[in-house]
Amino acid sequence: MARILITSAIPYINGIKHLGNLVGSQLPADLYARYMRGRGHEVMFICATDEHGTPAELAAAKAGKPVEVYCAEMHEIQKEIAAGFRLSFDHFGRSSSARNHRLTQHFAGQLAENGFIEEVSERQVFSVADNRFLPDRYIEGTCPNCGYDKARGDQCENCTKQLDPTDLINPRSAISGSTDLEVRETKHLYLRQRALKDEIEAWIDSKTDWPVLTTSIAKKWLHDGEGLQDRGITRDLHWGVPVKKGDQPWPGMEGKVFYVWFDAPIEYIAGTAEWADANGKTEADWERWWRTDKGAGDVRYVQFMGKDNVPFHTLSFPATIMGSREPWKLVDYIKSFNYLNYDGGQFSTSQGRGVFMDQALSILPADYWRWWLLSHAPENSDSEFTWENFQASVNKDLADVLGNLVSRVTKFCRSKFGETVPAGGAFGEREHQLIAELQERLAAYESCMEAMEIRKAATELRALWVAGNEYLQSAAPWTVVKTDPERAQAMIRLSLNLIRLYAVISRPFIPDAAASTMASLGCDDWSWPTDVAAALERLPAGHAFTTPDVLFRKITDEERAEWQTRFAGVRT
Ligand SMILES: Nc1ncnc2c1ncn2[C@@H]1O[C@H](COP(=O)(O)OP(=O)(O)OP(=O)(O)O)[C@@H](O)[C@H]1O
Ligand SMILES: [Zn+2]
């Protein structure tokens, strides 16, 4: 039994996530976690909400709530929606937790002690009325280039010109509108990534099995332009982890917080500690996942994320871990994703474009979405969600292939032999051929799952379903029963067992359908069908079942057209 630590990029707190976010991080991580548990491995699967930073403060202000209250509420909302999609986190933590505060301060202290922190003085715009320094994008004014009067301090979104806050004409605070702005001196901490560059590069070069998408992004940041740069890890904000050196004050850094990208990945560790706290476990129980001096030596750590998160996970977070000079676990494999687009454009949280997780669940159960998203995951290139493709894939794969098989077999059995596994006959040539084919296809499915080749795994799973359908079609027990009922009984006995086998192997993709199928079969044995022949005798003659309801229904053309219209606009 192996030990596998899995983390998904942690979703930002400022709203409900869209289907692109889901398929680019949490959902494939869940698929992998479920598969590994199904194979009997010990899994720790951690996710959390990413709560700090100015966008959270502004979202809270817009909602008219204190930021702590807003984050706590939004965390609960995200947690509930994640449960709706059956994301099987061992813990869904919060980057604002006390655990993460302490760990983030601890890492900063270690980095300082080891000479990897530099204190830098900068000049930055201060709003007297707001009593705070303003990040570039929270300074507004008139664009010197086009005259647009809502240009931001980093860029004019009207003419796209890159700006400095001091370029703006009549600058004002985007928070209060005040024009009482001053340029003040402020001090910040920088993580000396350049000093760790060789170490990071050697480590990345040792990862020869990583997806090209992951290593190409890492290498680009290591080599392009002036190469890897030091990175500011503090901000002049109120909402965040206060800057401290371990548990000691940091002279000159009073009132400042760590930058959200410094504390967010540390939450993977803190989230595991939160898991321990929430479940009455000890320090040793979570440290055995993270400290190679405390039992994590045999852990395999896999991260899942969209491509924009790759630089932080291949460079900055490893720099934090390496620079601590403590034996924390580094990631072993980073599975990264391209983008899922929506119906001819991009998904966008800020513009409210696309289908959001809560909306998706309001029209169809989780399994329908899970199947489509995973079987179309943007692995080697961007992919696109269209309602036509969604309808076609659900109707064909789930309703016509899998659902239909389950329904035909159970209904036929009920009408001819009653709701128990029939006893007659023996398997013949046709059944042995099927078993051999399934054994081979199962091996292909397993190797795709192990390699996290998600689309290919979905293709293999579908092929396993199709093999069963083709068997049933050619064996035709409904004809055979008229002349040789014993033979028909053997076919149906095998088919009922095949349904159980499908429930087990399909569970990582469609957990609800798998569970309801298993319940109908009156069985609770989820053991992996390593030996297909043996697995197909698991439900013995005489075993009672109940005929299940429709497993997957078809999406009608009218529904598709209605959803297409309903979700074409902008979410407000
Ligand atoms: N369209 C997309 N397709 C696939 N993955 C995506 C997409 N957009 C974001 N992601 C990934 O989703 C995860 C969670 O993202 P996060 O909550 O930080 O939102 P984000 O990256 O700001 O995206 P957005 O602004 O669209 O919400 C990240 O790993 C990110 O890379
Ligand atoms: Zn402009």
Coordinates of C-alpha atoms and ligand atoms in Angstrom, one line a residue:
M1 CA 0.0 0.0 0.0
A2 CA 1.4 3.4 -1.0
R3 CA 0.8 6.7 0.7
I4 CA -0.3 9.5 -1.6
L5 CA -0.7 13.1 -0.7
I6 CA -2.9 15.1 -3.1
T7 CA -3.5 18.8 -3.2
S8 CA -5.7 20.9 -5.5
A9 CA -4.9 24.5 -6.2
I10 CA -6.9 26.4 -3.6
P11 CA -9.9 28.4 -5.1
Y12 CA -9.9 32.1 -4.4
I13 CA -12.6 33.3 -2.0
N14 CA -14.1 36.1 -4.0
G15 CA -17.0 34.3 -5.6
I16 CA -18.4 31.0 -6.8
K17 CA -16.1 29.1 -9.1
H18 CA -16.9 28.2 -12.7
L19 CA -16.6 24.9 -14.5
G20 CA -13.1 25.9 -15.9
N21 CA -11.8 26.3 -12.3
L22 CA -13.3 23.0 -11.4
V23 CA -11.8 21.0 -14.2
G24 CA -8.5 22.7 -14.0
S25 CA -7.8 21.7 -10.4
Q26 CA -10.3 20.2 -7.9
L27 CA -12.1 17.7 -10.1
P28 CA -9.1 15.9 -11.6
A29 CA -7.5 15.8 -8.1
D30 CA -10.7 14.2 -6.8
L31 CA -10.6 11.7 -9.6
Y32 CA -7.1 10.7 -8.7
A33 CA -7.8 10.6 -5.0
R34 CA -10.8 8.4 -5.5
Y35 CA -9.0 6.1 -7.8
M36 CA -6.1 5.7 -5.4
R37 CA -8.4 5.0 -2.5
G38 CA -10.2 2.5 -4.7
R39 CA -7.0 0.7 -5.3
G40 CA -6.5 0.4 -1.5
H41 CA -3.8 3.1 -1.1
E42 CA -3.7 5.5 1.8
V43 CA -4.7 8.9 0.6
M44 CA -4.6 12.4 2.1
F45 CA -6.5 14.9 -0.2
I46 CA -6.4 18.5 0.9
C47 CA -8.0 21.6 -0.5
A48 CA -8.9 25.0 1.0
T49 CA -10.1 28.5 0.2
D50 CA -7.5 31.1 -0.6
E51 CA -8.7 34.0 1.4
H52 CA -6.2 36.8 1.6
G53 CA -5.4 39.8 -0.6
T54 CA -7.1 43.0 -1.9
P55 CA -9.7 41.3 -4.2
A56 CA -11.1 39.6 -1.1
E57 CA -11.2 42.9 0.8
L58 CA -13.0 44.6 -2.1
A59 CA -15.5 41.8 -2.6
A60 CA -16.3 42.1 1.1
A61 CA -16.7 45.8 0.8
K62 CA -19.0 45.4 -2.2
A63 CA -21.1 42.9 -0.2
G64 CA -21.2 45.4 2.7
K65 CA -19.6 42.9 5.1
P66 CA -16.4 42.9 7.2
V67 CA -13.8 40.8 5.3
E68 CA -13.6 38.1 8.1
V69 CA -17.4 37.6 7.9
Y70 CA -17.4 37.6 4.1
C71 CA -14.7 35.0 3.9
A72 CA -16.3 32.8 6.5
E73 CA -19.6 32.9 4.6
M74 CA -18.0 32.3 1.2
H75 CA -15.9 29.5 2.6
E76 CA -19.1 27.7 3.7
I77 CA -20.7 28.3 0.3
Q78 CA -17.7 26.9 -1.6
K79 CA -17.5 24.0 0.8
E80 CA -21.2 23.1 0.2
I81 CA -20.9 23.3 -3.6
A82 CA -17.7 21.2 -3.5
A83 CA -19.7 18.6 -1.5
G84 CA -22.4 18.8 -4.2
F85 CA -19.9 17.9 -6.8
R86 CA -18.8 15.0 -4.5
L87 CA -15.2 16.4 -4.1
S88 CA -13.9 13.9 -1.6
F89 CA -11.4 16.2 0.3
D90 CA -10.1 14.8 3.6
H91 CA -10.2 18.4 4.6
F92 CA -11.3 21.7 3.1
G93 CA -9.4 24.3 5.0
R94 CA -9.0 28.0 5.1
S95 CA -5.8 29.9 4.3
S96 CA -6.9 32.4 7.0
S97 CA -6.6 29.7 9.7
A98 CA -4.5 30.1 12.8
R99 CA -2.5 27.1 11.6
N100 CA -1.6 28.9 8.4
H101 CA -0.8 32.1 10.2
R102 CA 1.7 30.3 12.4
L103 CA 3.2 28.2 9.6
T104 CA 3.6 31.1 7.2
Q105 CA 5.3 33.2 9.9
H106 CA 7.5 30.1 10.7
F107 CA 8.6 29.8 7.1
A108 CA 9.4 33.5 6.9
G109 CA 11.5 33.3 10.0
Q110 CA 13.4 30.3 8.7
L111 CA 14.0 32.0 5.4
A112 CA 15.3 35.1 7.2
E113 CA 17.6 33.1 9.4
N114 CA 19.1 31.3 6.4
G115 CA 19.7 34.6 4.5
F116 CA 17.0 34.2 1.9
I117 CA 15.1 37.4 2.8
E118 CA 16.0 40.9 1.8
E119 CA 14.4 44.1 3.2
V120 CA 13.8 46.6 0.4
S121 CA 12.6 50.2 0.6
E122 CA 10.1 51.3 -2.0
R123 CA 8.1 54.3 -2.8
Q124 CA 4.4 53.7 -3.0
V125 CA 1.1 55.6 -3.2
F126 CA -0.5 56.2 0.2
S127 CA -4.2 57.3 0.5
V128 CA -4.5 59.5 3.5
A129 CA -8.3 59.2 3.6
D130 CA -8.2 55.4 3.4
N131 CA -5.2 55.3 5.8
R132 CA -3.5 52.7 3.6
F133 CA -1.0 52.1 0.8
L134 CA -2.8 51.4 -2.5
P135 CA -1.8 48.6 -4.8
D136 CA -1.3 49.8 -8.4
R137 CA -4.7 48.5 -9.6
Y138 CA -6.5 50.4 -6.8
I139 CA -5.4 53.8 -8.0
E140 CA -7.7 55.2 -10.7
G141 CA -7.4 58.3 -12.9
T142 CA -7.4 59.6 -16.4
C143 CA -5.3 57.8 -19.0
P144 CA -2.6 60.1 -20.4
N145 CA -2.7 58.1 -23.6
C146 CA -6.5 58.0 -24.5
G147 CA -8.2 60.2 -21.9
Y148 CA -10.3 57.3 -20.5
D149 CA -11.2 58.5 -17.0
K150 CA -11.3 55.1 -15.2
A151 CA -7.8 53.9 -16.1
R152 CA -6.1 51.9 -13.4
G153 CA -2.6 52.4 -12.0
D154 CA -1.2 49.3 -13.7
Q155 CA -3.1 49.5 -17.0
C156 CA -5.7 51.4 -19.0
E157 CA -8.3 48.9 -20.0
N158 CA -9.7 51.2 -22.7
C159 CA -6.5 51.5 -24.7
T160 CA -4.5 48.6 -23.0
K161 CA -1.5 50.8 -22.3
Q162 CA 0.7 49.7 -19.4
L163 CA 0.9 52.5 -16.8
D164 CA 2.6 53.4 -13.6
P165 CA 0.3 55.0 -11.0
T166 CA 2.3 58.3 -11.3
D167 CA 1.3 58.4 -15.0
L168 CA -2.3 58.9 -14.2
I169 CA -3.9 62.4 -14.5
N170 CA -6.0 63.3 -11.4
P171 CA -5.3 60.1 -9.6
R172 CA -7.7 59.0 -6.9
S173 CA -8.2 56.0 -4.6
A174 CA -10.4 53.3 -6.2
I175 CA -11.6 52.4 -2.8
S176 CA -12.8 55.8 -1.4
G177 CA -12.5 58.0 -4.5
S178 CA -10.3 60.3 -2.4
T179 CA -7.7 62.4 -4.2
D180 CA -5.6 63.0 -1.1
L181 CA -2.8 60.8 -2.2
E182 CA 0.9 60.9 -1.3
V183 CA 4.0 59.0 -2.4
R184 CA 5.5 57.5 0.8
E185 CA 8.5 55.3 1.6
T186 CA 7.6 51.8 2.6
K187 CA 9.7 48.7 3.4
H188 CA 9.0 45.2 2.0
L189 CA 10.5 41.7 2.3
Y190 CA 11.8 40.0 -0.8
L191 CA 12.3 36.2 -1.2
R192 CA 15.7 35.8 -2.7
Q193 CA 14.7 33.4 -5.4
R194 CA 17.9 34.2 -7.4
A195 CA 20.0 32.8 -4.6
L196 CA 18.1 29.5 -4.8
K197 CA 18.0 29.4 -8.6
D198 CA 20.6 26.7 -9.2
E199 CA 19.0 24.5 -6.5
I200 CA 15.5 24.9 -8.0
E201 CA 16.8 24.3 -11.5
A202 CA 18.6 21.1 -10.6
W203 CA 15.5 19.9 -8.9
I204 CA 13.3 20.7 -11.9
D205 CA 15.8 19.0 -14.2
S206 CA 15.5 15.9 -12.1
K207 CA 11.7 15.7 -12.8
T208 CA 12.0 14.0 -16.2
D209 CA 8.5 12.5 -16.0
W210 CA 6.6 15.8 -15.5
P211 CA 4.1 17.0 -18.1
V212 CA 5.6 19.2 -20.7
L213 CA 3.2 21.9 -19.8
T214 CA 4.5 22.0 -16.3
T215 CA 8.3 22.0 -17.1
S216 CA 8.0 24.4 -20.0
I217 CA 6.4 27.0 -17.9
A218 CA 8.9 26.5 -15.1
K219 CA 11.8 26.8 -17.5
K220 CA 10.4 29.9 -19.1
W221 CA 10.5 31.6 -15.8
L222 CA 13.9 30.3 -15.0
H223 CA 15.5 31.5 -18.2
D224 CA 13.4 34.1 -20.1
G225 CA 14.5 37.7 -19.9
E226 CA 16.7 38.3 -16.9
G227 CA 15.8 34.9 -15.4
L228 CA 14.2 34.1 -12.1
Q229 CA 13.7 37.2 -10.1
D230 CA 13.5 37.9 -6.3
R231 CA 9.9 38.2 -5.3
G232 CA 8.2 40.6 -2.9
I233 CA 6.4 38.6 -0.2
T234 CA 4.8 41.4 1.8
R235 CA 2.1 43.9 1.3
D236 CA 0.7 47.0 3.0
L237 CA -2.7 45.6 3.7
H238 CA -4.8 44.9 6.7
W239 CA -6.2 41.5 5.7
G240 CA -3.7 38.7 5.7
V241 CA -1.1 37.0 7.8
P242 CA 0.8 39.6 9.9
V243 CA 4.5 39.8 9.1
K244 CA 6.4 38.1 11.9
K245 CA 9.7 36.3 12.2
G246 CA 8.5 33.0 13.6
D247 CA 6.7 34.0 16.7
Q248 CA 8.8 37.2 17.1
P249 CA 7.9 40.7 15.9
W250 CA 9.7 41.9 12.7
P251 CA 11.0 45.4 13.4
G252 CA 10.0 47.8 10.7
M253 CA 7.3 45.5 9.3
E254 CA 4.6 46.4 11.8
G255 CA 1.1 46.6 10.2
K256 CA 2.1 44.7 7.1
V257 CA 1.0 41.3 6.0
F258 CA 2.4 38.5 3.8
Y259 CA 1.5 38.5 0.1
V260 CA -1.3 36.1 -0.6
W261 CA 0.9 34.1 -3.0
F262 CA 3.4 33.4 -0.1
D263 CA 0.8 32.1 2.3
A264 CA -1.5 30.3 -0.1
P265 CA 0.6 27.2 -0.9
I266 CA 1.7 26.9 2.7
E267 CA -2.0 26.3 3.4
Y268 CA -1.5 22.8 1.8
I269 CA 0.5 22.0 4.9
A270 CA -1.6 24.0 7.3
G271 CA -4.7 22.4 5.8
T272 CA -3.4 19.0 6.7
A273 CA -2.7 20.3 10.3
E274 CA -6.3 21.6 10.3
W275 CA -7.5 18.1 9.3
A276 CA -5.7 16.8 12.4
D277 CA -7.3 19.4 14.6
A278 CA -10.7 18.7 13.2
N279 CA -10.5 15.0 13.7
G280 CA -8.9 14.7 17.1
K281 CA -5.5 13.6 15.6
T282 CA -2.1 14.4 16.9
E283 CA 0.8 16.5 15.4
A284 CA 2.5 13.3 14.4
D285 CA -0.6 12.3 12.4
W286 CA -0.3 15.2 10.0
E287 CA 3.5 15.5 10.1
R288 CA 3.9 12.0 8.7
W289 CA 2.5 13.4 5.5
W290 CA 4.8 16.4 5.3
R291 CA 8.0 15.9 7.3
T292 CA 10.5 13.6 5.8
D293 CA 12.2 13.3 9.2
K294 CA 8.8 12.3 10.7
G295 CA 7.6 9.5 8.3
A296 CA 6.9 11.3 5.0
G297 CA 9.9 9.7 3.3
D298 CA 7.6 7.2 1.5
V299 CA 4.9 9.7 0.6
R300 CA 4.2 10.5 -3.0
Y301 CA 3.0 14.1 -3.3
V302 CA 0.9 15.2 -6.4
Q303 CA -0.4 18.7 -7.1
F304 CA -3.2 19.6 -9.5
M305 CA -3.6 23.1 -11.0
G306 CA -4.3 25.3 -14.0
K307 CA -1.4 26.6 -16.0
D308 CA -1.4 30.1 -14.5
N309 CA -0.6 28.6 -11.1
V310 CA 2.5 26.6 -12.4
P311 CA 5.2 29.3 -11.8
F312 CA 4.3 29.6 -8.1
H313 CA 4.3 25.8 -7.6
T314 CA 7.4 25.1 -9.6
L315 CA 9.5 28.0 -8.3
S316 CA 8.2 30.2 -5.5
F317 CA 6.8 27.5 -3.2
P318 CA 9.7 25.2 -3.7
A319 CA 12.0 28.2 -2.9
T320 CA 10.1 28.6 0.3
I321 CA 10.5 24.9 1.2
M322 CA 14.1 24.7 0.2
G323 CA 15.1 27.9 1.8
S324 CA 13.7 26.8 5.1
R325 CA 16.4 24.2 5.3
E326 CA 14.0 22.0 7.1
P327 CA 12.9 18.5 5.9
W328 CA 9.5 19.4 4.4
K329 CA 8.1 17.3 1.6
L330 CA 8.6 18.8 -1.9
V331 CA 6.1 17.9 -4.6
D332 CA 6.8 14.8 -6.6
Y333 CA 4.5 15.4 -9.6
I334 CA 2.6 18.5 -10.8
K335 CA -0.3 17.8 -13.1
S336 CA -1.2 21.0 -14.8
F337 CA -4.0 22.0 -17.2
N338 CA -4.7 24.3 -20.0
Y339 CA -7.9 26.2 -20.1
L340 CA -11.4 25.2 -20.6
N341 CA -13.3 27.8 -22.7
Y342 CA -17.0 28.5 -22.8
D343 CA -19.0 28.5 -26.0
G344 CA -16.7 30.6 -28.2
G345 CA -15.1 32.7 -25.5
Q346 CA -13.5 32.4 -22.0
F347 CA -14.9 31.5 -18.7
S348 CA -14.5 34.6 -16.5
T349 CA -15.4 35.1 -12.8
S350 CA -15.0 38.9 -12.9
Q351 CA -17.2 39.2 -16.0
G352 CA -19.6 36.5 -14.9
R353 CA -19.2 34.6 -18.1
G354 CA -19.9 30.8 -18.4
V355 CA -21.6 28.3 -16.2
F356 CA -20.8 28.5 -12.5
M357 CA -20.7 25.5 -10.2
D358 CA -23.9 26.3 -8.3
Q359 CA -25.8 26.8 -11.6
A360 CA -24.5 23.6 -13.0
L361 CA -25.8 21.6 -10.0
S362 CA -29.2 23.4 -10.2
I363 CA -29.9 21.9 -13.7
L364 CA -28.3 18.4 -13.6
P365 CA -26.7 16.1 -11.0
A366 CA -23.0 16.1 -10.4
D367 CA -22.2 12.9 -12.3
Y368 CA -23.3 14.4 -15.7
W369 CA -20.9 17.3 -15.2
R370 CA -18.1 15.2 -13.8
W371 CA -18.2 12.8 -16.8
W372 CA -18.3 15.5 -19.4
L373 CA -15.6 17.7 -17.7
L374 CA -13.2 14.9 -17.1
S375 CA -13.6 13.2 -20.5
H376 CA -12.9 16.6 -22.1
A377 CA -10.3 17.9 -19.6
P378 CA -8.0 20.5 -21.2
E379 CA -4.9 18.4 -20.9
N380 CA -2.8 18.8 -24.0
S381 CA -4.5 22.0 -25.3
D382 CA -7.3 24.3 -24.3
S383 CA -10.7 22.7 -24.8
E384 CA -14.2 24.1 -25.2
F385 CA -17.5 23.5 -23.5
T386 CA -20.4 23.7 -25.9
W387 CA -24.0 22.7 -25.0
E388 CA -24.2 20.5 -28.2
N389 CA -21.1 18.5 -27.2
F390 CA -22.3 18.2 -23.6
Q391 CA -25.7 16.9 -24.7
A392 CA -24.2 14.5 -27.2
S393 CA -21.6 13.1 -24.7
V394 CA -24.1 12.6 -21.9
N395 CA -26.7 11.0 -24.1
K396 CA -24.4 8.7 -25.8
D397 CA -21.9 7.6 -23.1
L398 CA -24.0 7.8 -20.0
A399 CA -27.5 7.1 -21.2
D400 CA -27.1 4.9 -24.3
V401 CA -24.1 2.9 -23.2
L402 CA -23.8 2.6 -19.5
G403 CA -27.4 3.4 -18.4
N404 CA -29.0 1.3 -21.0
L405 CA -26.9 -1.7 -20.2
V406 CA -27.9 -1.5 -16.5
S407 CA -31.5 -1.0 -17.3
R408 CA -31.8 -3.8 -19.9
V409 CA -30.1 -6.4 -17.8
T410 CA -32.0 -5.7 -14.6
K411 CA -35.4 -5.4 -16.2
F412 CA -34.9 -8.5 -18.3
C413 CA -33.9 -10.5 -15.3
R414 CA -36.8 -9.2 -13.3
S415 CA -39.3 -10.2 -15.9
K416 CA -37.9 -13.7 -16.7
F417 CA -36.2 -14.9 -13.6
G418 CA -37.2 -12.5 -10.8
E419 CA -35.1 -10.1 -8.8
T420 CA -32.3 -12.6 -7.8
V421 CA -29.2 -13.6 -9.6
P422 CA -30.2 -16.6 -11.7
A423 CA -28.4 -19.9 -11.1
G424 CA -28.6 -21.9 -14.3
G425 CA -26.1 -22.7 -17.0
A426 CA -22.4 -22.1 -17.3
F427 CA -20.1 -19.6 -19.0
G428 CA -19.2 -20.5 -22.5
E429 CA -16.7 -19.3 -25.2
R430 CA -18.4 -16.0 -25.6
E431 CA -18.1 -15.2 -21.9
H432 CA -14.5 -16.3 -21.7
Q433 CA -13.7 -14.0 -24.6
L434 CA -15.4 -11.1 -22.9
I435 CA -13.5 -11.7 -19.7
A436 CA -10.2 -11.8 -21.6
E437 CA -11.1 -8.5 -23.3
L438 CA -12.2 -6.8 -20.1
Q439 CA -9.0 -8.0 -18.3
E440 CA -6.9 -6.4 -21.1
R441 CA -8.9 -3.1 -21.2
L442 CA -8.9 -2.8 -17.4
A443 CA -5.1 -2.9 -17.4
A444 CA -5.1 -0.1 -20.0
Y445 CA -7.6 1.9 -17.9
E446 CA -5.4 1.4 -14.8
S447 CA -2.3 2.6 -16.5
C448 CA -4.0 5.8 -17.7
M449 CA -5.3 6.5 -14.3
E450 CA -1.9 5.9 -12.7
A451 CA -0.3 8.3 -15.3
M452 CA -3.1 10.8 -14.7
E453 CA -3.9 10.7 -18.4
I454 CA -7.5 11.8 -17.7
R455 CA -9.0 11.9 -21.2
K456 CA -7.4 8.7 -22.2
A457 CA -8.7 7.1 -18.9
A458 CA -12.2 8.2 -19.8
T459 CA -11.8 6.7 -23.3
E460 CA -10.7 3.4 -21.8
L461 CA -13.6 3.4 -19.3
R462 CA -16.1 4.0 -22.1
A463 CA -14.5 1.2 -24.0
L464 CA -15.0 -1.1 -21.1
W465 CA -18.7 -0.1 -21.0
V466 CA -19.0 -0.6 -24.7
A467 CA -17.5 -4.1 -24.5
G468 CA -20.2 -5.2 -22.1
N469 CA -22.9 -3.7 -24.4
E470 CA -21.5 -5.5 -27.4
Y471 CA -21.4 -8.7 -25.5
L472 CA -25.0 -8.3 -24.5
Q473 CA -26.1 -7.4 -28.0
S474 CA -24.5 -10.4 -29.6
A475 CA -25.3 -12.9 -26.8
A476 CA -29.0 -11.7 -27.0
P477 CA -30.3 -13.5 -23.9
W478 CA -33.8 -12.3 -24.8
T479 CA -33.7 -14.6 -27.8
V480 CA -31.7 -17.4 -26.2
V481 CA -34.2 -17.6 -23.3
K482 CA -36.9 -19.0 -25.7
T483 CA -34.8 -22.0 -26.6
D484 CA -32.2 -22.4 -23.9
P485 CA -33.3 -20.6 -20.6
E486 CA -30.3 -22.1 -18.7
R487 CA -27.9 -20.5 -21.1
A488 CA -29.8 -17.2 -20.8
Q489 CA -29.5 -17.4 -17.1
A490 CA -25.7 -17.7 -17.3
M491 CA -25.6 -14.7 -19.5
I492 CA -27.6 -12.6 -17.1
R493 CA -25.7 -13.8 -14.1
L494 CA -22.5 -12.6 -15.8
S495 CA -24.2 -9.3 -16.8
L496 CA -25.4 -8.5 -13.3
N497 CA -21.9 -9.1 -12.0
L498 CA -20.6 -6.9 -14.8
I499 CA -22.8 -4.1 -13.6
R500 CA -21.1 -4.4 -10.2
L501 CA -17.7 -4.4 -11.8
Y502 CA -18.7 -1.2 -13.7
A503 CA -19.8 0.5 -10.5
V504 CA -16.4 -0.2 -8.9
I505 CA -14.3 1.0 -11.7
S506 CA -16.5 3.9 -12.7
R507 CA -16.7 5.3 -9.2
P508 CA -13.9 7.8 -9.5
F509 CA -15.7 9.5 -12.4
I510 CA -19.4 9.1 -11.4
P511 CA -19.6 8.3 -7.7
D512 CA -23.3 8.8 -7.2
A513 CA -24.3 6.5 -10.1
A514 CA -21.8 4.0 -8.8
A515 CA -23.2 4.2 -5.3
S516 CA -26.9 3.9 -6.4
T517 CA -26.1 1.0 -8.7
M518 CA -24.3 -0.8 -5.9
A519 CA -27.2 -0.2 -3.5
S520 CA -29.6 -1.7 -6.1
L521 CA -27.4 -4.7 -6.3
G522 CA -27.6 -5.1 -2.6
C523 CA -23.8 -5.2 -2.4
D524 CA -21.2 -3.2 -0.5
D525 CA -18.0 -4.8 -1.8
W526 CA -16.0 -2.1 -3.5
S527 CA -12.8 -4.1 -3.9
W528 CA -11.0 -3.5 -7.1
P529 CA -11.7 -6.3 -9.8
T530 CA -8.0 -7.1 -10.3
D531 CA -9.0 -10.6 -11.4
V532 CA -11.9 -10.0 -13.7
A533 CA -13.0 -13.6 -13.8
A534 CA -13.3 -13.8 -10.0
A535 CA -15.0 -10.4 -9.9
L536 CA -17.6 -11.6 -12.3
E537 CA -18.6 -14.3 -9.8
R538 CA -18.9 -12.0 -6.8
L539 CA -22.7 -11.9 -6.8
P540 CA -23.7 -15.6 -6.4
A541 CA -26.8 -17.3 -7.7
G542 CA -29.7 -16.5 -5.5
H543 CA -28.4 -13.0 -4.5
A544 CA -31.3 -10.6 -4.3
F545 CA -31.3 -7.2 -6.1
T546 CA -33.8 -4.4 -6.8
T547 CA -34.2 -3.1 -10.3
P548 CA -32.8 0.5 -10.3
D549 CA -34.4 3.6 -11.5
V550 CA -33.1 5.3 -14.7
L551 CA -29.4 5.8 -14.0
F552 CA -28.9 8.6 -16.6
R553 CA -31.6 10.4 -18.4
K554 CA -31.1 12.0 -21.8
I555 CA -30.9 15.7 -22.3
T556 CA -33.6 16.8 -24.7
D557 CA -33.0 19.3 -27.6
E558 CA -35.4 21.7 -25.9
E559 CA -33.5 21.7 -22.6
R560 CA -30.2 22.2 -24.4
A561 CA -31.6 25.2 -26.3
E562 CA -33.1 26.6 -23.1
W563 CA -29.8 26.3 -21.1
Q564 CA -27.8 27.7 -24.0
T565 CA -29.9 30.8 -23.9
R566 CA -30.1 31.0 -20.1
F567 CA -26.3 30.9 -19.7
A568 CA -25.4 33.0 -22.7
G569 CA -25.4 36.3 -20.8
V570 CA -23.5 37.6 -17.8
R571 CA -24.0 36.6 -14.3
T572 CA -24.6 39.6 -12.1
Ligands
LIG1 N1 -10.8 28.4 -17.7 C1 -10.0 27.6 -16.9 N2 -9.8 26.3 -17.2 C2 -9.1 25.5 -16.4 N3 -8.6 25.9 -15.3 C3 -8.7 27.2 -14.9 C4 -9.5 28.1 -15.7 N4 -9.5 29.3 -15.0 C5 -8.8 29.1 -13.8 N5 -8.4 27.9 -13.7 C6 -7.7 27.2 -12.6 O1 -8.6 27.2 -11.6 C7 -7.9 27.1 -10.3 C8 -8.6 28.0 -9.3 O2 -8.5 29.3 -9.7 P1 -8.8 30.6 -8.9 O3 -9.8 30.4 -7.9 O4 -7.5 31.1 -8.4 O5 -9.4 31.5 -10.0 P2 -8.6 32.3 -11.2 O6 -7.4 31.6 -11.6 O7 -8.5 33.7 -10.7 O8 -9.7 32.2 -12.4 P3 -10.9 33.1 -12.7 O9 -10.5 34.6 -12.6 O10 -11.4 32.8 -14.0 O11 -11.9 32.8 -11.6 C9 -6.5 27.5 -10.6 O12 -5.7 26.3 -10.6 C10 -6.6 28.1 -12.0 O13 -5.4 27.8 -12.7
ZN2 ZN -6.0 54.7 -22.2

